[in-house]
Short mmCIF file of C-alpha atoms in Angstrom, two decimals:
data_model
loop_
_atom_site.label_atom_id
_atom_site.label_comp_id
_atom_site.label_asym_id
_atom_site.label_seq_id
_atom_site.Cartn_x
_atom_site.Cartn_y
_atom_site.Cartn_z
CA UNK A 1 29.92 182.03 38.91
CA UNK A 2 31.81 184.84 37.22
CA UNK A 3 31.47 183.69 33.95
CA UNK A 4 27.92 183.14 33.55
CA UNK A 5 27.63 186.72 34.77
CA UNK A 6 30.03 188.49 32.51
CA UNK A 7 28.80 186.35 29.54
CA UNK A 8 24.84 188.16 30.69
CA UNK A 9 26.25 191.51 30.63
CA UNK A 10 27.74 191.21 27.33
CA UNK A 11 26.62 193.23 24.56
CA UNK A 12 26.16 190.74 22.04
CA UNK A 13 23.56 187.51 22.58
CA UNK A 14 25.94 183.87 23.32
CA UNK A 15 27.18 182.37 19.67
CA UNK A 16 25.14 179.45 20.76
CA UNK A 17 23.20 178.26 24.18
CA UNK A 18 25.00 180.29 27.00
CA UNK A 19 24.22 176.93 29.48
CA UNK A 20 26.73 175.00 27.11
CA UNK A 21 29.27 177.67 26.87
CA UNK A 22 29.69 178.54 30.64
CA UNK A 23 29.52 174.51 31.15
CA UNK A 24 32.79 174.35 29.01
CA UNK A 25 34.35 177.78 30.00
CA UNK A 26 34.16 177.01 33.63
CA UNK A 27 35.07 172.73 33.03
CA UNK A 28 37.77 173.54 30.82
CA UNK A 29 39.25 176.36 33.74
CA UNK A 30 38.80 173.44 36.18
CA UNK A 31 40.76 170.86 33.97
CA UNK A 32 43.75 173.13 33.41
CA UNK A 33 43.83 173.80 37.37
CA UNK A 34 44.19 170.01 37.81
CA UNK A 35 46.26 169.32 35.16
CA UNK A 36 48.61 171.73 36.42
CA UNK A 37 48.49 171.15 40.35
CA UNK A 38 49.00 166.99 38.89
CA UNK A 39 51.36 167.34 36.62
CA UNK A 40 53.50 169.23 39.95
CA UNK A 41 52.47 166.37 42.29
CA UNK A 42 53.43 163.65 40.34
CA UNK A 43 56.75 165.64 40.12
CA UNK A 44 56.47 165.67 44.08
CA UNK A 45 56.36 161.94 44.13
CA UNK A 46 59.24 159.73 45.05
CA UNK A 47 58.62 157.13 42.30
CA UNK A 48 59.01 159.43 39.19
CA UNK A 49 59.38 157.26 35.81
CA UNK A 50 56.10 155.48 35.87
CA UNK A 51 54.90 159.22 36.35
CA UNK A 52 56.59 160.42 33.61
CA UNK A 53 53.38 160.26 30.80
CA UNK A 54 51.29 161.49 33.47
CA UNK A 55 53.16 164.87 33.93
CA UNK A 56 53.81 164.83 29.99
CA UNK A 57 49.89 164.79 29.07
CA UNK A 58 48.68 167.06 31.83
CA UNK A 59 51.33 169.83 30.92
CA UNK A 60 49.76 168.83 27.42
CA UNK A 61 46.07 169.37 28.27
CA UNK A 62 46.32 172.54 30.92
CA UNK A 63 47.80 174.50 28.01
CA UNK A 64 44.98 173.30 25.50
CA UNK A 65 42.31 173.92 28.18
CA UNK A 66 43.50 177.22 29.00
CA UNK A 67 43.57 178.09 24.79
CA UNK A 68 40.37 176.82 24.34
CA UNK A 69 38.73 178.69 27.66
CA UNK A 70 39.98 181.83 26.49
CA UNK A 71 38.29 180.96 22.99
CA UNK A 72 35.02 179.86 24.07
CA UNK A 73 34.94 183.07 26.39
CA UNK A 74 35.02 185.42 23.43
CA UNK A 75 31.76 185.88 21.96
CA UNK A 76 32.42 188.76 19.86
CA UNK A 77 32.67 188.43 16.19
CA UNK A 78 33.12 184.21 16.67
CA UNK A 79 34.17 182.51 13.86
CA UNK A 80 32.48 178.77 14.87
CA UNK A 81 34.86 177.05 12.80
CA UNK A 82 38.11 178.21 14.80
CA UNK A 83 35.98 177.29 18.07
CA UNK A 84 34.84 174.09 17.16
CA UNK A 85 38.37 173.25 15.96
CA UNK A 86 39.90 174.20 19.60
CA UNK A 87 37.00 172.69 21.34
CA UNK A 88 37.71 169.23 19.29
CA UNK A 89 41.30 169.61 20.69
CA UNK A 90 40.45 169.91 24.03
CA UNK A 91 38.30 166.79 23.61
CA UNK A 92 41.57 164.65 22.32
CA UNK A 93 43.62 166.00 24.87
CA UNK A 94 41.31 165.27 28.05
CA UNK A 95 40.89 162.28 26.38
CA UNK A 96 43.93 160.78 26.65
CA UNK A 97 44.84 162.52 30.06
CA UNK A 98 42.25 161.35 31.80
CA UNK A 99 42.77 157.51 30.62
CA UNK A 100 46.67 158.38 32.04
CA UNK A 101 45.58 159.75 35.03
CA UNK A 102 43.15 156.68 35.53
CA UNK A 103 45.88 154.35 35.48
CA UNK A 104 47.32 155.76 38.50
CA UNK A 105 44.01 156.67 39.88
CA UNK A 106 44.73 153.66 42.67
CA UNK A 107 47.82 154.87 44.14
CA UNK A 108 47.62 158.37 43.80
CA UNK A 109 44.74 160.75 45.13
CA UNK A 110 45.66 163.95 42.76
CA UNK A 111 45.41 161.55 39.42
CA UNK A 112 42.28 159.58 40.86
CA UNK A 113 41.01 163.68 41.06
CA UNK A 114 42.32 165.04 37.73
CA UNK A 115 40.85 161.62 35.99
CA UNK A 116 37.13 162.93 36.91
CA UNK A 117 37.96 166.89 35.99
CA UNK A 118 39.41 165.94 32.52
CA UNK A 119 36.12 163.54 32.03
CA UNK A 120 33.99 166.38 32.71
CA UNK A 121 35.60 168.55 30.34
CA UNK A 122 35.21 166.23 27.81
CA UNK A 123 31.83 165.77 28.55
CA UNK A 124 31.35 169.64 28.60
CA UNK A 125 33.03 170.31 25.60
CA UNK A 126 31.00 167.16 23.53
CA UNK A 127 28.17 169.35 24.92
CA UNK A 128 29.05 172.60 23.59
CA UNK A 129 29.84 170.60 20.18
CA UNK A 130 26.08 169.53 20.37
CA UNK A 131 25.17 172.66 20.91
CA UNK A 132 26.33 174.40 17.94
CA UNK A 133 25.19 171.89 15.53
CA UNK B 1 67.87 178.90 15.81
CA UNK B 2 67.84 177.85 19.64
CA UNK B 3 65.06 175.36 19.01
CA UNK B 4 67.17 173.22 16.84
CA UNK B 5 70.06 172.92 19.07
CA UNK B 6 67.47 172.18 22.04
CA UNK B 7 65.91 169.15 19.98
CA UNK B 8 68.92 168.25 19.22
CA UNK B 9 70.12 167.92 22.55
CA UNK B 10 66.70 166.35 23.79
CA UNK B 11 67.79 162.72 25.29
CA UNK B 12 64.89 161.23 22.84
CA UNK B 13 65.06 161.23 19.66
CA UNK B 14 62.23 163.73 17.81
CA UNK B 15 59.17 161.77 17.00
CA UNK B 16 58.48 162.27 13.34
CA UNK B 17 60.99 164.53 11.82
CA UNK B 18 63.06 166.86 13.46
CA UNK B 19 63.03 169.50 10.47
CA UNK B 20 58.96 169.47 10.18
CA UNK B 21 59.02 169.82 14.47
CA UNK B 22 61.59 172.88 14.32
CA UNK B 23 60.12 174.40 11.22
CA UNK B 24 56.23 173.75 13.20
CA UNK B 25 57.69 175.07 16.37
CA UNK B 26 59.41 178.72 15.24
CA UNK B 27 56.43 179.25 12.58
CA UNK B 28 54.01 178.94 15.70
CA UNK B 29 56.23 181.00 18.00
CA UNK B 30 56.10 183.76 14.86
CA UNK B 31 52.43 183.83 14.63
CA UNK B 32 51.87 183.55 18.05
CA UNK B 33 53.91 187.48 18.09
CA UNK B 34 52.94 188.59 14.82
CA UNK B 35 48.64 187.74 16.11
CA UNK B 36 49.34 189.42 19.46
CA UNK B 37 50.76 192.03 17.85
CA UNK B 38 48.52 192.73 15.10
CA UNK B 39 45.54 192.64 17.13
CA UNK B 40 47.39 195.70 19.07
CA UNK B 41 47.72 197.43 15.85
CA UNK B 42 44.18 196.77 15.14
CA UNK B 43 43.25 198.54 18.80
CA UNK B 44 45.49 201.53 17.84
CA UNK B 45 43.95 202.41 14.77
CA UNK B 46 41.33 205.43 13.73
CA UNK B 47 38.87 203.28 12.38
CA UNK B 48 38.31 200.60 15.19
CA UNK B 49 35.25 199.22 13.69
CA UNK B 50 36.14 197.25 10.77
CA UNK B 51 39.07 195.81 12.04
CA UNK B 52 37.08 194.06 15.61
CA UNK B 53 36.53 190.70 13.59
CA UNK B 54 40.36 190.91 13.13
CA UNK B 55 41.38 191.98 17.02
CA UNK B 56 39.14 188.79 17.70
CA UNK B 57 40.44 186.29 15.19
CA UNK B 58 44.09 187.29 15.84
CA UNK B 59 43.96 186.67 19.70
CA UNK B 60 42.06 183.33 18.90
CA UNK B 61 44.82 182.41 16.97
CA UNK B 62 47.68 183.20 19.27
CA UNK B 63 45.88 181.42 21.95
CA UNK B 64 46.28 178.22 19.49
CA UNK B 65 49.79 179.13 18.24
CA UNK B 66 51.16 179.43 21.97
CA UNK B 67 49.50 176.42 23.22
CA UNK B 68 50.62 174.55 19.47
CA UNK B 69 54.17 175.30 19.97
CA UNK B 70 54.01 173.97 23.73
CA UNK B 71 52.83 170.21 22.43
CA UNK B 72 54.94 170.13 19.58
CA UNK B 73 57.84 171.40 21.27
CA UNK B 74 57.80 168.57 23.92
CA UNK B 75 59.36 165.32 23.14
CA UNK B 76 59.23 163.13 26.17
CA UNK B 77 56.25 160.72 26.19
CA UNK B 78 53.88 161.88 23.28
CA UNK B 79 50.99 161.04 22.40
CA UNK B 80 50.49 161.42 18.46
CA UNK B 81 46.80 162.13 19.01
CA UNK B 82 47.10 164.88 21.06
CA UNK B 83 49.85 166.56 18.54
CA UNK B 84 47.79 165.88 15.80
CA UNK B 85 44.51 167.92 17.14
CA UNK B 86 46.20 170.58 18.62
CA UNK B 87 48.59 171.35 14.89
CA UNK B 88 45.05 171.06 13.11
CA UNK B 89 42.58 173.33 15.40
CA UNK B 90 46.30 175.39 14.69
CA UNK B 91 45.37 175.22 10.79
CA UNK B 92 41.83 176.08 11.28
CA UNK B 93 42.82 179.24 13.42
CA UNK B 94 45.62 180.33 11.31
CA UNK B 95 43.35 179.90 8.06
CA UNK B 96 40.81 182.19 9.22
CA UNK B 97 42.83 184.68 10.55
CA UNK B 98 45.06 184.80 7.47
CA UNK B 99 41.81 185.40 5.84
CA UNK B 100 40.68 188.23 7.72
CA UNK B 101 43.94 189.92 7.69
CA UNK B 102 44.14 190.00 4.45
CA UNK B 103 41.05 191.71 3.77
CA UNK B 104 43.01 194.52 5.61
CA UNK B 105 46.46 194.26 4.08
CA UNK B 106 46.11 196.95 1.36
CA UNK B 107 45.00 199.58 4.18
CA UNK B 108 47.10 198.29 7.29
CA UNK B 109 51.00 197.10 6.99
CA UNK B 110 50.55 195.18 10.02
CA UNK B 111 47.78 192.78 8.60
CA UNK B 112 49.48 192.01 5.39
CA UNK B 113 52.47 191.28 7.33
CA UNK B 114 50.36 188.83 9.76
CA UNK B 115 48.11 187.41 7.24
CA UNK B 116 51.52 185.94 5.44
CA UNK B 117 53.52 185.06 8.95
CA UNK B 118 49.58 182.99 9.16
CA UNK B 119 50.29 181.63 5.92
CA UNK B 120 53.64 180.29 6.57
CA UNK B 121 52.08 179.03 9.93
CA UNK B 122 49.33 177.23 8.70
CA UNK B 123 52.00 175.42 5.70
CA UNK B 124 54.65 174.55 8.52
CA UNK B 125 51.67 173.10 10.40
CA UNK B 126 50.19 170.98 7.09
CA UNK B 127 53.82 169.97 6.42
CA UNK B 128 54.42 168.51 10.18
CA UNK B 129 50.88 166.61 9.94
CA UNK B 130 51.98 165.09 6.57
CA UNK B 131 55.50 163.99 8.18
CA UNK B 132 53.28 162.37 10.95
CA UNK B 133 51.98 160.12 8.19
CA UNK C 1 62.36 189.54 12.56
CA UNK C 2 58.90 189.63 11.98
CA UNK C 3 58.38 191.56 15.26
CA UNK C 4 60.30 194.33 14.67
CA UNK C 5 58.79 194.44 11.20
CA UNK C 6 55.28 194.51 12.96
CA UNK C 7 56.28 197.33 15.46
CA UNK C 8 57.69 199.20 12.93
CA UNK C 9 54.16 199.14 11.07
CA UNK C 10 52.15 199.84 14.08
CA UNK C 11 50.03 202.96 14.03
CA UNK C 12 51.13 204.36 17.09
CA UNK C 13 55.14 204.97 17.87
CA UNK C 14 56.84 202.19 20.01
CA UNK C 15 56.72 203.26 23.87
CA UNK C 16 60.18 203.68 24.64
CA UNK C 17 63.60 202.57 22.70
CA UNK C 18 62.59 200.08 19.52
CA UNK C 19 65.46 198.49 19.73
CA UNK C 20 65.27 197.46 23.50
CA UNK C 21 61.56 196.55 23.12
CA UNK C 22 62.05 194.14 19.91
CA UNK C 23 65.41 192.84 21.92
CA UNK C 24 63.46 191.81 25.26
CA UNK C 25 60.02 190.47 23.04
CA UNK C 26 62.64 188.24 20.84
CA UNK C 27 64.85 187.03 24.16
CA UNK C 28 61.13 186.55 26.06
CA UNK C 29 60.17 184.22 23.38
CA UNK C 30 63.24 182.17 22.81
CA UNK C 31 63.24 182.04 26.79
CA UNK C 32 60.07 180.39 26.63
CA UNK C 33 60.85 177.95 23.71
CA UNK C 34 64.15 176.73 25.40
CA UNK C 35 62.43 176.60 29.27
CA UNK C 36 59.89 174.28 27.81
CA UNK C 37 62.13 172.27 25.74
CA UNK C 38 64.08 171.91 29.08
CA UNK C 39 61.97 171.11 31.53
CA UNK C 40 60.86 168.24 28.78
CA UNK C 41 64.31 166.86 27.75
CA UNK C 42 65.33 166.83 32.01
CA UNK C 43 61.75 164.46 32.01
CA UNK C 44 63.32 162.33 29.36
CA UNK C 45 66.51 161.71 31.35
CA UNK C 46 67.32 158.91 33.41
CA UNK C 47 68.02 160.00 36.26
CA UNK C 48 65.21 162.42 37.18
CA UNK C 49 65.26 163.35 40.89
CA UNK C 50 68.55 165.71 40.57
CA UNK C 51 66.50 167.45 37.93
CA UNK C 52 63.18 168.06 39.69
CA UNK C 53 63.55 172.05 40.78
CA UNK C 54 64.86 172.15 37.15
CA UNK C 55 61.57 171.55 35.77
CA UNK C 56 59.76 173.31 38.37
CA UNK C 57 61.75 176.63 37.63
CA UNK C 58 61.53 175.53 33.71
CA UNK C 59 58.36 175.98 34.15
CA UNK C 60 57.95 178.46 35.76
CA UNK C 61 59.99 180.49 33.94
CA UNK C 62 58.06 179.72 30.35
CA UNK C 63 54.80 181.05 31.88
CA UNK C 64 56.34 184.10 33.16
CA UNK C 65 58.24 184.79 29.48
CA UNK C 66 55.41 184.15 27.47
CA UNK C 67 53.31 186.50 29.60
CA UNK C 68 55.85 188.80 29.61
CA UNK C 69 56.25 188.62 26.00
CA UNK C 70 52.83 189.22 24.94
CA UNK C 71 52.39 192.40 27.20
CA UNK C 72 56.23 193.84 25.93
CA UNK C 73 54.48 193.38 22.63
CA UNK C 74 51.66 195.20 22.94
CA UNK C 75 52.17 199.34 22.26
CA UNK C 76 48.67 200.54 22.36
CA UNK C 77 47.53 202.22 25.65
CA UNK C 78 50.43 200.98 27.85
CA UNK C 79 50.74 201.35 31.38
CA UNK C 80 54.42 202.07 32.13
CA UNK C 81 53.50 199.83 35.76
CA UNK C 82 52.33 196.82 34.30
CA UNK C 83 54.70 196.95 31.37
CA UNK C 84 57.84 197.37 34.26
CA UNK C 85 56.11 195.09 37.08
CA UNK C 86 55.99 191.46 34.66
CA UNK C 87 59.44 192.54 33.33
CA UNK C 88 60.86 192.67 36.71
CA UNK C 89 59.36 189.43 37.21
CA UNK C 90 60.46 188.32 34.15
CA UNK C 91 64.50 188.80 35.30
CA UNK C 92 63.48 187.00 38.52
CA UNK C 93 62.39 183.80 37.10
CA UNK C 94 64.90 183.96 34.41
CA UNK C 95 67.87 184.53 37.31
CA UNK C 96 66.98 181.71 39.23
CA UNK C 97 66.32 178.98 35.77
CA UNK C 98 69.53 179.87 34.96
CA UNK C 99 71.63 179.78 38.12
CA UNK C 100 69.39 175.76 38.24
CA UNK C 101 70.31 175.37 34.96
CA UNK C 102 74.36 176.00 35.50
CA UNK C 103 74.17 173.43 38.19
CA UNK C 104 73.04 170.67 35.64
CA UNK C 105 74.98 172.64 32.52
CA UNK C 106 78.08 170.27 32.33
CA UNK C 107 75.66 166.73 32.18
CA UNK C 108 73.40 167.95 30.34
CA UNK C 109 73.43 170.20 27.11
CA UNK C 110 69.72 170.99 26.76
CA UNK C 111 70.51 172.96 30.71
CA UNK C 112 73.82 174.26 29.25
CA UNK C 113 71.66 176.12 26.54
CA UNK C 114 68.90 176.67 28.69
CA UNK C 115 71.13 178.95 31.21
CA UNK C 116 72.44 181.07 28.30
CA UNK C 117 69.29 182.22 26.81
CA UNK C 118 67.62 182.17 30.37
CA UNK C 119 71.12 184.86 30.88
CA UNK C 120 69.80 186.57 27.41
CA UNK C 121 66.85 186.98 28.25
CA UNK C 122 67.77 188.24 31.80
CA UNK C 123 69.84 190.75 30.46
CA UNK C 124 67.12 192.10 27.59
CA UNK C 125 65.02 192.76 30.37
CA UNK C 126 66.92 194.84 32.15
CA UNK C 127 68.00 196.51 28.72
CA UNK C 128 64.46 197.37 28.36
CA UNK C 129 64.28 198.55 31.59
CA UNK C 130 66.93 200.73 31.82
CA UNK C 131 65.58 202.26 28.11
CA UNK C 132 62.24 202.89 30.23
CA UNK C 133 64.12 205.17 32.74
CA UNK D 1 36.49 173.68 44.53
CA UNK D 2 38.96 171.37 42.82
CA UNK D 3 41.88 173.43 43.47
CA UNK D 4 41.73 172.63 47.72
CA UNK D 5 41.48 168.94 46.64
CA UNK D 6 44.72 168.76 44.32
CA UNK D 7 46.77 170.74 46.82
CA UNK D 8 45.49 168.30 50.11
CA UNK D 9 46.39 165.58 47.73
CA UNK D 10 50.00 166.71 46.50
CA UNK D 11 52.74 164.71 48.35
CA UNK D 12 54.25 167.61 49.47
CA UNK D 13 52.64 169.82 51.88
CA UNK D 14 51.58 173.43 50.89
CA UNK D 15 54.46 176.23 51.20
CA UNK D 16 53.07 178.82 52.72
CA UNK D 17 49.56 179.14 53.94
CA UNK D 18 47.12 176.36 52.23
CA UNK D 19 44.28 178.72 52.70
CA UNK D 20 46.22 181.78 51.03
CA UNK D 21 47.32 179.46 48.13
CA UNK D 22 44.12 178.37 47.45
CA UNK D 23 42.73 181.83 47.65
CA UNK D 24 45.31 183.34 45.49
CA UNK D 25 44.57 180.50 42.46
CA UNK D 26 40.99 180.73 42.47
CA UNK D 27 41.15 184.86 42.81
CA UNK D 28 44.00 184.61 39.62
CA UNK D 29 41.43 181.86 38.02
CA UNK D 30 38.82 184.20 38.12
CA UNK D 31 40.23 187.36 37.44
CA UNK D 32 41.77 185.65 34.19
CA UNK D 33 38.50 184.53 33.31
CA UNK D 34 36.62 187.64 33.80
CA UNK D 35 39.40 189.93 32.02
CA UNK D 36 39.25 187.73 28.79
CA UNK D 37 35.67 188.13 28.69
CA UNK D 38 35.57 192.13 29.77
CA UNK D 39 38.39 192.27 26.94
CA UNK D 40 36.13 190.81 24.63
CA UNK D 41 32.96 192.64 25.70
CA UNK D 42 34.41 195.85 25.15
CA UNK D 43 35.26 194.89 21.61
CA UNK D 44 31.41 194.28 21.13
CA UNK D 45 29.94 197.67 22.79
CA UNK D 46 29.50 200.06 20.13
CA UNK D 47 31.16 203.20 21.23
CA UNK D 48 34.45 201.61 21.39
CA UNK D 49 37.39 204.05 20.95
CA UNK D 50 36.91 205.15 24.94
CA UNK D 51 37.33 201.28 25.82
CA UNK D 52 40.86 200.67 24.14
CA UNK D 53 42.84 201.28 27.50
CA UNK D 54 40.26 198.66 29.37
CA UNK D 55 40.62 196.05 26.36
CA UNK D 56 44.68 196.50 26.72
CA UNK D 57 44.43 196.18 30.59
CA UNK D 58 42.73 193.53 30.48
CA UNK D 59 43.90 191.51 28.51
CA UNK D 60 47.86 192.64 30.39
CA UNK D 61 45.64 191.44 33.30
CA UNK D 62 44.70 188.29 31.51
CA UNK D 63 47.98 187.27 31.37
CA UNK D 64 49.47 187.90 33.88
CA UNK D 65 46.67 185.94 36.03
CA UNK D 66 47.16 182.85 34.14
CA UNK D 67 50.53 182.47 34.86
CA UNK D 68 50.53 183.90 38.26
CA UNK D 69 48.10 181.04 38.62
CA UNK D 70 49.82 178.15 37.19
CA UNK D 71 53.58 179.33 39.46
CA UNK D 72 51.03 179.53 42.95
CA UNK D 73 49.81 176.06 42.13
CA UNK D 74 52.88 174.02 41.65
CA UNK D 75 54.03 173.31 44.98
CA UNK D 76 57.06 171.22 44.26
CA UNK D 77 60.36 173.20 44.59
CA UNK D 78 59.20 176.18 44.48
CA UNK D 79 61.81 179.17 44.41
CA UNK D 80 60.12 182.09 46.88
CA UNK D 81 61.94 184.40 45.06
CA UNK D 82 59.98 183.54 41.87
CA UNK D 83 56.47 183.33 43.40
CA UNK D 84 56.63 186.69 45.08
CA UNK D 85 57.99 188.39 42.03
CA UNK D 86 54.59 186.59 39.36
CA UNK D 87 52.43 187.43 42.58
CA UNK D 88 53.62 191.35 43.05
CA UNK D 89 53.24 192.05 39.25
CA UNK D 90 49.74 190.65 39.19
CA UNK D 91 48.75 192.75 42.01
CA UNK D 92 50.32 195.76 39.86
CA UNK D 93 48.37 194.60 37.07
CA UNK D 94 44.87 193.89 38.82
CA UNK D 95 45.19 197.39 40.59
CA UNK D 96 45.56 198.95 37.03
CA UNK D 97 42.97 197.10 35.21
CA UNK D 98 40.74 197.54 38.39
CA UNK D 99 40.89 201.75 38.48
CA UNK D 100 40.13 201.30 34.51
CA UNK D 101 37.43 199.21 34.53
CA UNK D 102 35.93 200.99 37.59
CA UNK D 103 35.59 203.77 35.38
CA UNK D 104 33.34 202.55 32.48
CA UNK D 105 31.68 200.57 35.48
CA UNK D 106 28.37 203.00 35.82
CA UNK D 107 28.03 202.26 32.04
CA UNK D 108 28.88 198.48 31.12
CA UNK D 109 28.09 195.83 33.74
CA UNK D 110 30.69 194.17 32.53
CA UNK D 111 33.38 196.41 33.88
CA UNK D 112 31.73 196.90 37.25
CA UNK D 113 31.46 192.87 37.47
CA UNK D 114 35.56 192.52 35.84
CA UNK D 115 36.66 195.60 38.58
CA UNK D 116 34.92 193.57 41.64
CA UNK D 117 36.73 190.27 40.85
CA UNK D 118 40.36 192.64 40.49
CA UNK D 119 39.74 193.91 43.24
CA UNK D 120 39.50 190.41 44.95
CA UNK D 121 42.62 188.87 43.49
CA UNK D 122 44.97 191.77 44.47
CA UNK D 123 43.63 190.93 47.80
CA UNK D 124 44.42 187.22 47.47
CA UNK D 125 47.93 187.92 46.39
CA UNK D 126 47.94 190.47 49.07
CA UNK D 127 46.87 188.12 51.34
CA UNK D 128 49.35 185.47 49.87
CA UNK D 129 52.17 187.60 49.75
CA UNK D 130 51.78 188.75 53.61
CA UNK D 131 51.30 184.74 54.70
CA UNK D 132 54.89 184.10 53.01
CA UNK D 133 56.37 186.79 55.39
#
């Protein structure tokens, strides 16, 4: 993957283990690609209210994700506190998509999908969290 | 300020209260231009070096701000956890950039200008946690 | 406003007319506050389906703005393309949120507001434009 | 990838080309990702003053990507008019960072590996823009 690559040909070492850092970099790019293409299907759908959380908490956790990728990415002059503090975000937030997204995991394909990309971002960032310590 | 009048119209009523939201929402949408902007500064300076820790914190934090004044602009369906960690990684980011910046405020305008639009940030953000209860 | 404030301090002299740049940055980013306020009041509503390609285009239209925004911003290094290719995009998105908008403008306030800063905005863009020759 | 699965899912078939569309997210996905990270590696080399355009490219690029992304995704009434406009300004803005980045690419990896994926997403949203006719 791209990441991994441009984080090798960086000049300065990975603030922490590079493994965990491309891990959440590439899960939390993932999650705000599903959140996204979700929150737009359950707008597609032709029974919206029960829906209406759904699309609220994805909208939610693609712009968190997409905050805290671009955070993680940077590994010049880090300040660990400001990424641990977005990363800890991004945990709450696919947190409490993913248990949305579960409960309409049955009847819709997209949620059932977005469910399993949000819990690997949350694993991925609890990773990086380990990580640094 | 067209926030305000948006809330205001908003169908559901603002969770928590609607002064702490509006003043959260424009003191985000500040930083969020006064960071991208002072990081551009930073770039068009003579003396690039001492001023990379402050390109890097600044685009950090309008990463958060953006992403902050997203969630705490929406109404519909919140969830208070979500608000909650997104407004503090904001106070993390804003505190350590308002740091930095001012470090560089007696040499550069621009950072003594963003360290206190940080400053304001970071309050408007404390003072819409504490309305949360 | 604090961006003209920040411009004004920047090291390098604004590329093209201040006055147009600091108008289409502070229209870009009360676009983008009042698309995503929009898009979330029309998901609080009732009756949802007649509001659907509102949010869509709500959406839309935030993500273009606060792109847009962020590159108007920036003064160091500019490419005159880039800089006129998202602003042209800009008017686009904002043209067709506010003509959705209008339809929904007499129901519902939040879309009656919505249209005129979506207009605003439209017409700071092609203020800067013009002022780029 | 995750991004075919959400669209085959979404209750409303793909406009356009589902091939193209998928293409097109995962190019702007990338190219995001790899800009942030060029952006960022630049600010860590030490001979920085002749990588200021390439830092301000790419992060243009950046942003533009991300929300050219997020308008190709959503699938529910989308405006053509919008799509085409976000798509044509991110090919203007991948073709500029591209010709920057390819020249620092025989000295920083990361450049050579951040022109290669710009290179690939103007020809997604070539290749998207030519399946919408």
């Amino acid at each position: 993957m791209t990441i991994r690559e441009m984080l090798e040909a960086h000049p300065q070492s990975t603030s922490g283990d590079l493994d965990a850092v491309v891990g959440c970099v590439e899960a939390c790019s993932d999650c705000a690609a599903a959140c996204t293409s979700c929150a737009d299907a359950d707008l597609g759908e032709r029974d919206l209210p029960p829906l209406v959380r759904c699309i609220r908490l994805c909208l939610d956790c693609a712009d968190i994700c997409d905050a805290t990728r671009r955070i993680v990415t940077r590994q010049t002059a880090s300040d660990a506190g400001v990424v641990r503090a977005a990363v800890e975000a991004c945990v709450v937030a696919c947190d409490a998509c993913r248990q949305e997204c579960e409960r309409h995991a049955e009847h819709h394909e997209h949620c059932r999908i977005c469910a399993a990309v949000c819990s690997r971002c949350e694993q991925a960032c609890g990773d990086l969290l380990v990580s640094m310590g």
